[in-house]
Amino acid sequence: MTFTVAIDGPAAAGKGTVARRVAAHFGFAHLDTGLLYRATGLRTLDGTDPVTAARALKAGDLDAEEALRAPEVAQAASRVAAIPEVRTALVDFQRAFARRSGGAVLDGRDIGTVICPDAEVKLFVTASDDVRARRRHAELTGNGHDVSLDDVLSDLRQRDARDSARATAPLKPAVDAVLLDTSQMTIEQAVAEAIAITDARKG
Ligand code: CDP
Ligand code: CDP
């Protein structure tokens, strides 16, 4: 059985949290596709060419999650993600993951629009800028990063603007995506909504 749940949305909207919990509930595999761009961005910080970095990526590179979550890596990810050849280099891996047997949840920016336009479930998870900044700030400071709320907010806004404006696979909801605004929702409420929507499509 193949079954794909595509979850897109702006930075720190709760995509990963919802994706992980939906995957656990249904016994599906989960891929945070942001890690592909973060791992590529991380490699460019020492001067490596972005396209070379994307082509050389190995699944194991995604395991260095702590390093990949650093704020400067998020910015590098957003810059390399605007390069069409970088995106092309990462397509096959994502599509193979999506069609693996047993079901898969992928979260990112272009899963429902470009990577898996035929996904059985498409969600676009959003929340207000302020809510997203507060959540990401709590997460980063909890993990020992010394960042201000203002800096987190401007990082999110800068990345969202760049991700939405790029010509290739911009951040936008698929026409058939269900919108999930989690501004006023707890994690449990957002997850319950996503599970209910997925259940309905599973039939
Ligand atoms: O994957 P994405 O960047 O969209 O967001 P995330 O990493 O899943 O969530 C960002 C932070 O917000 C995490 O620390 C979550 O625990 C938190 N969160 C929340 O407080 N309430 C939600 N409804 C969803 C996420
Ligand atoms: O967790 P957060 O939402 O802050 O970021 P992420 O999902 O890890 O993505 C980091 C960056 O990678 C984004 O700002 C995008 O520029 C890029 N990205 C993308 O272009 N396409 C995807 N499918 C996933 C991430």
Short mmCIF file of C-alpha atoms and ligand atoms in Angstrom, two decimals:
data_model
loop_
_atom_site.label_atom_id
_atom_site.label_comp_id
_atom_site.label_asym_id
_atom_site.label_seq_id
_atom_site.Cartn_x
_atom_site.Cartn_y
_atom_site.Cartn_z
CA MET A 1 0.00 0.00 0.00
CA THR A 2 1.23 3.50 -0.80
CA PHE A 3 -0.40 6.53 0.80
CA THR A 4 1.14 10.00 0.94
CA VAL A 5 0.38 12.81 3.36
CA ALA A 6 1.86 16.14 2.15
CA ILE A 7 2.25 18.88 4.77
CA ASP A 8 3.45 22.34 3.73
CA GLY A 9 3.55 25.76 5.35
CA PRO A 10 5.77 28.64 6.47
CA ALA A 11 8.62 28.40 8.96
CA ALA A 12 7.82 27.11 12.46
CA ALA A 13 4.10 26.67 11.75
CA GLY A 14 4.10 23.24 13.40
CA LYS A 15 4.45 21.15 10.22
CA GLY A 16 7.10 18.85 11.63
CA THR A 17 5.28 18.26 14.90
CA VAL A 18 2.00 17.44 13.14
CA ALA A 19 3.81 15.31 10.52
CA ARG A 20 5.68 13.28 13.13
CA ARG A 21 2.56 12.63 15.18
CA VAL A 22 0.38 11.74 12.17
CA ALA A 23 3.09 9.33 10.98
CA ALA A 24 3.29 7.70 14.41
CA HIS A 25 -0.52 7.38 14.59
CA PHE A 26 -0.87 5.59 11.25
CA GLY A 27 2.46 3.76 11.30
CA PHE A 28 3.72 5.75 8.29
CA ALA A 29 7.31 6.82 7.66
CA HIS A 30 8.13 10.54 8.09
CA LEU A 31 10.53 12.77 6.15
CA ASP A 32 11.20 16.36 7.21
CA THR A 33 12.30 17.66 3.80
CA GLY A 34 13.59 20.89 5.37
CA LEU A 35 16.50 18.80 6.65
CA LEU A 36 17.60 18.16 3.03
CA TYR A 37 17.90 21.91 2.43
CA ARG A 38 19.43 22.50 5.86
CA ALA A 39 22.06 19.78 5.25
CA THR A 40 22.83 21.31 1.85
CA GLY A 41 23.01 24.80 3.38
CA LEU A 42 25.29 23.58 6.18
CA ARG A 43 27.77 22.22 3.63
CA THR A 44 27.90 25.58 1.83
CA LEU A 45 28.97 27.44 5.00
CA ASP A 46 32.58 26.36 4.33
CA GLY A 47 32.39 27.54 0.72
CA THR A 48 31.20 24.33 -0.98
CA ASP A 49 29.16 24.96 -4.12
CA PRO A 50 25.42 24.48 -3.33
CA VAL A 51 24.64 22.26 -6.33
CA THR A 52 27.68 20.05 -5.61
CA ALA A 53 26.56 19.88 -1.96
CA ALA A 54 22.99 18.88 -2.86
CA ARG A 55 24.15 16.17 -5.28
CA ALA A 56 26.56 14.71 -2.70
CA LEU A 57 23.91 14.49 0.05
CA LYS A 58 23.51 11.10 1.79
CA ALA A 59 20.58 9.97 3.94
CA GLY A 60 22.98 9.84 6.93
CA ASP A 61 23.62 13.59 6.64
CA LEU A 62 20.10 14.18 7.99
CA ASP A 63 21.00 12.56 11.32
CA ALA A 64 23.02 15.58 12.53
CA GLU A 65 19.75 17.21 13.65
CA GLU A 66 21.20 19.41 16.38
CA ALA A 67 23.64 21.13 13.98
CA LEU A 68 20.96 21.37 11.30
CA ARG A 69 18.53 23.21 13.62
CA ALA A 70 20.92 26.15 14.19
CA PRO A 71 19.48 29.55 13.08
CA GLU A 72 22.36 30.33 10.66
CA VAL A 73 21.75 26.99 8.96
CA ALA A 74 18.06 27.87 8.43
CA GLN A 75 19.11 31.00 6.52
CA ALA A 76 21.66 29.06 4.46
CA ALA A 77 18.95 26.47 3.69
CA SER A 78 16.57 29.14 2.43
CA ARG A 79 19.27 30.62 0.17
CA VAL A 80 20.27 27.30 -1.45
CA ALA A 81 16.57 26.32 -1.74
CA ALA A 82 16.05 29.12 -4.29
CA ILE A 83 18.53 27.48 -6.73
CA PRO A 84 16.62 25.32 -9.24
CA GLU A 85 19.50 22.78 -9.71
CA VAL A 86 19.62 22.25 -5.94
CA ARG A 87 15.88 21.45 -5.86
CA THR A 88 16.18 19.13 -8.89
CA ALA A 89 18.98 17.18 -7.18
CA LEU A 90 16.66 16.42 -4.24
CA VAL A 91 13.48 15.41 -6.11
CA ASP A 92 14.08 11.68 -6.69
CA PHE A 93 14.92 10.95 -3.05
CA GLN A 94 11.72 12.69 -1.86
CA ARG A 95 9.44 10.99 -4.42
CA ALA A 96 10.88 7.55 -3.67
CA PHE A 97 10.30 8.19 0.03
CA ALA A 98 6.70 9.30 -0.63
CA ARG A 99 5.82 6.14 -2.57
CA ARG A 100 7.46 3.62 -0.23
CA SER A 101 5.06 0.89 0.79
CA GLY A 102 3.32 1.36 4.12
CA GLY A 103 2.58 5.07 3.78
CA ALA A 104 4.62 8.25 4.19
CA VAL A 105 4.27 11.76 5.58
CA LEU A 106 6.50 14.48 4.10
CA ASP A 107 6.62 18.05 5.35
CA GLY A 108 8.17 21.07 3.63
CA ARG A 109 7.20 23.89 1.28
CA ASP A 110 6.45 22.25 -2.10
CA ILE A 111 5.32 18.73 -1.22
CA GLY A 112 1.67 19.14 -2.25
CA THR A 113 2.48 21.38 -5.24
CA VAL A 114 5.62 19.90 -6.85
CA ILE A 115 7.01 16.77 -5.16
CA CYS A 116 3.72 14.88 -4.64
CA PRO A 117 0.94 16.62 -6.59
CA ASP A 118 -1.08 13.37 -6.34
CA ALA A 119 -0.75 13.00 -2.56
CA GLU A 120 -3.84 11.47 -0.97
CA VAL A 121 -3.82 14.13 1.78
CA LYS A 122 -2.58 17.72 1.50
CA LEU A 123 -2.41 20.05 4.47
CA PHE A 124 -1.19 23.64 4.58
CA VAL A 125 -0.29 24.42 8.18
CA THR A 126 0.00 28.08 9.18
CA ALA A 127 0.01 30.31 12.26
CA SER A 128 0.48 34.04 12.76
CA ASP A 129 4.03 35.44 12.56
CA ASP A 130 4.04 36.27 16.27
CA VAL A 131 2.87 32.84 17.35
CA ARG A 132 5.39 31.11 15.12
CA ALA A 133 8.24 33.32 16.36
CA ARG A 134 7.33 32.70 20.00
CA ARG A 135 7.19 28.93 19.47
CA ARG A 136 10.50 28.80 17.60
CA HIS A 137 12.14 31.12 20.14
CA ALA A 138 11.07 28.84 23.01
CA GLU A 139 12.36 25.83 21.11
CA LEU A 140 15.76 27.39 20.27
CA THR A 141 16.41 28.84 23.73
CA GLY A 142 15.34 25.50 25.24
CA ASN A 143 18.05 23.86 23.13
CA GLY A 144 20.72 26.28 24.36
CA HIS A 145 20.71 28.81 21.48
CA ASP A 146 21.16 32.41 22.66
CA VAL A 147 18.75 34.25 20.33
CA SER A 148 16.29 37.12 20.86
CA LEU A 149 12.61 36.93 19.96
CA ASP A 150 13.12 39.83 17.53
CA ASP A 151 15.90 38.00 15.70
CA VAL A 152 13.77 34.85 15.43
CA LEU A 153 10.83 36.86 14.07
CA SER A 154 12.97 38.59 11.44
CA ASP A 155 14.58 35.26 10.43
CA LEU A 156 11.13 33.70 9.88
CA ARG A 157 9.85 36.71 7.92
CA GLN A 158 12.98 36.87 5.76
CA ARG A 159 12.84 33.16 4.94
CA ASP A 160 9.09 33.19 4.27
CA ALA A 161 9.50 36.16 1.91
CA ARG A 162 12.39 34.49 0.05
CA ASP A 163 10.62 31.09 -0.02
CA SER A 164 7.38 32.64 -1.35
CA ALA A 165 9.02 34.89 -3.95
CA ARG A 166 11.33 32.36 -5.64
CA ALA A 167 10.45 31.27 -9.17
CA THR A 168 10.94 27.52 -8.61
CA ALA A 169 8.59 25.66 -6.25
CA PRO A 170 7.59 28.68 -4.14
CA LEU A 171 5.89 28.35 -0.78
CA LYS A 172 2.14 28.38 -1.45
CA PRO A 173 -0.83 26.14 -0.68
CA ALA A 174 -1.78 23.56 -3.31
CA VAL A 175 -5.23 24.42 -4.72
CA ASP A 176 -6.60 21.24 -3.13
CA ALA A 177 -4.84 21.60 0.25
CA VAL A 178 -6.80 21.82 3.51
CA LEU A 179 -5.73 24.90 5.49
CA LEU A 180 -4.92 24.36 9.16
CA ASP A 181 -4.29 27.59 11.11
CA THR A 182 -2.78 26.51 14.42
CA SER A 183 -2.47 30.04 15.93
CA GLN A 184 -5.09 29.24 18.57
CA MET A 185 -4.54 25.49 18.70
CA THR A 186 -2.57 23.30 21.06
CA ILE A 187 -0.37 20.64 19.49
CA GLU A 188 -2.97 18.03 20.50
CA GLN A 189 -5.78 19.93 18.71
CA ALA A 190 -3.74 20.40 15.53
CA VAL A 191 -2.72 16.74 15.50
CA ALA A 192 -6.31 15.59 16.10
CA GLU A 193 -7.50 17.69 13.11
CA ALA A 194 -4.77 16.29 10.86
CA ILE A 195 -5.56 12.71 11.92
CA ALA A 196 -9.28 13.24 11.29
CA ILE A 197 -8.61 14.63 7.79
CA THR A 198 -6.28 11.73 6.99
CA ASP A 199 -8.77 9.18 8.34
CA ALA A 200 -11.49 10.61 6.10
CA ARG A 201 -9.29 10.22 3.00
CA LYS A 202 -8.22 6.71 3.91
CA GLY A 203 -11.85 5.65 3.65
O1 CDP B 1 8.14 22.06 11.29
P1 CDP B 1 7.84 23.49 11.57
O2 CDP B 1 9.04 24.37 11.44
O3 CDP B 1 6.67 24.02 10.80
O4 CDP B 1 7.36 23.62 13.10
P2 CDP B 1 7.67 22.66 14.34
O5 CDP B 1 9.13 22.49 14.48
O6 CDP B 1 6.83 21.44 14.26
O7 CDP B 1 7.07 23.54 15.53
C1 CDP B 1 7.76 24.67 16.03
C2 CDP B 1 7.62 24.72 17.54
O8 CDP B 1 6.26 25.05 17.85
C3 CDP B 1 7.90 23.39 18.22
O9 CDP B 1 8.65 23.65 19.39
C4 CDP B 1 6.54 22.85 18.59
O10 CDP B 1 6.54 22.07 19.75
C5 CDP B 1 5.71 24.11 18.77
N1 CDP B 1 4.29 23.96 18.45
C6 CDP B 1 3.32 24.44 19.30
O11 CDP B 1 3.68 24.96 20.34
N2 CDP B 1 1.97 24.33 19.00
C7 CDP B 1 1.58 23.78 17.86
N3 CDP B 1 0.27 23.69 17.58
C8 CDP B 1 2.54 23.29 16.96
C9 CDP B 1 3.91 23.41 17.28
O1 CDP B 2 11.57 24.24 10.42
P1 CDP B 2 11.40 25.45 9.54
O2 CDP B 2 9.99 25.55 9.03
O3 CDP B 2 11.89 26.70 10.19
O4 CDP B 2 12.35 25.26 8.28
P2 CDP B 2 12.59 23.93 7.43
O5 CDP B 2 11.30 23.27 7.11
O6 CDP B 2 13.64 23.11 8.07
O7 CDP B 2 13.15 24.54 6.06
C1 CDP B 2 14.34 25.32 6.00
C2 CDP B 2 14.34 26.02 4.65
O8 CDP B 2 14.44 25.01 3.63
C3 CDP B 2 13.08 26.79 4.31
O9 CDP B 2 13.12 28.14 4.75
C4 CDP B 2 13.02 26.68 2.80
O10 CDP B 2 13.78 27.68 2.17
C5 CDP B 2 13.66 25.35 2.50
N1 CDP B 2 12.73 24.28 2.14
C6 CDP B 2 12.24 24.26 0.84
O11 CDP B 2 12.53 25.16 0.04
N2 CDP B 2 11.45 23.24 0.43
C7 CDP B 2 11.09 22.26 1.27
N3 CDP B 2 10.31 21.25 0.83
C8 CDP B 2 11.55 22.29 2.62
C9 CDP B 2 12.36 23.33 3.03
#
